[in-house]
């Protein structure tokens, strides 16, 4: 089994938390519906529900999300 490198960047701007996940997979992350018996496939759905905004870079290797911070707390 090949080991894939995944990088995580987190930035706090004072009004939002910005999270970038960078991997070696050229296929962009995509939102999908997991079936009840699936053991994976819910992560991006949860991000889409909780984040203020999210997206994928043009090269498909970075998935990002921003989360608003209320009263200085995440």
Coordinates of C-alpha atoms in Angstrom, one line a residue:
X1 CA 0.0 0.0 0.0
X2 CA 1.5 3.4 -1.1
X3 CA 1.7 6.1 1.5
X4 CA 0.2 9.4 0.4
X5 CA 1.5 12.7 1.8
X6 CA -1.2 15.0 3.1
X7 CA -0.5 18.5 4.3
X8 CA -2.7 20.6 6.6
X9 CA -2.6 24.4 6.8
X10 CA -4.7 26.3 9.4
X11 CA -4.9 30.1 9.6
X12 CA -6.7 32.3 12.0
X13 CA -7.5 35.7 10.5
X14 CA -9.3 37.1 13.6
X15 CA -12.7 36.8 11.9
X16 CA -12.5 33.3 10.4
X17 CA -10.6 30.1 10.5
X18 CA -9.2 29.0 7.2
X19 CA -8.3 25.3 6.6
X20 CA -6.4 23.9 3.6
X21 CA -5.9 20.2 3.0
X22 CA -3.3 19.4 0.3
X23 CA -2.7 15.9 -1.1
X24 CA -1.1 14.2 -4.1
X25 CA -4.3 13.0 -5.7
X26 CA -5.0 15.0 -8.9
X27 CA -8.7 14.1 -8.7
X28 CA -10.5 17.0 -7.0
X29 CA -12.5 16.3 -3.8
X30 CA -16.2 16.1 -4.6
X31 CA -19.3 16.2 -2.5
X32 CA -21.2 12.9 -2.6
X33 CA -23.9 11.2 -0.7
X34 CA -22.8 8.3 1.5
X35 CA -25.2 5.3 1.9
X36 CA -26.1 4.2 5.4
X37 CA -23.7 1.2 5.2
X38 CA -20.8 3.2 3.9
X39 CA -17.8 3.5 6.3
X40 CA -16.4 6.6 4.7
X41 CA -17.5 9.5 2.4
X42 CA -19.1 11.8 4.9
X43 CA -16.2 14.2 5.6
X44 CA -16.8 16.7 2.8
X45 CA -20.6 16.7 3.5
X46 CA -19.9 17.7 7.1
X47 CA -17.5 20.4 5.9
X48 CA -20.2 21.7 3.5
X49 CA -22.7 21.9 6.4
X50 CA -20.4 23.5 9.0
X51 CA -18.3 25.8 6.9
X52 CA -19.1 29.3 5.7
X53 CA -17.5 28.4 2.4
X54 CA -15.5 25.6 0.8
X55 CA -13.9 24.7 -2.5
X56 CA -11.2 23.0 -4.4
X57 CA -8.2 24.6 -6.1
X58 CA -7.8 24.6 -9.9
X59 CA -5.3 21.8 -9.9
X60 CA -7.6 19.7 -7.6
X61 CA -5.0 19.1 -5.0
X62 CA -6.1 21.6 -2.3
X63 CA -9.5 21.5 -0.7
X64 CA -10.2 24.5 1.5
X65 CA -12.8 25.7 3.9
X66 CA -13.5 28.8 5.9
X67 CA -15.3 28.9 9.2
X68 CA -16.6 32.2 10.7
X69 CA -15.6 33.0 14.3
X70 CA -18.1 34.6 16.6
X71 CA -17.0 36.8 19.4
X72 CA -13.3 35.8 18.9
X73 CA -13.9 32.1 19.5
X74 CA -14.0 29.3 17.0

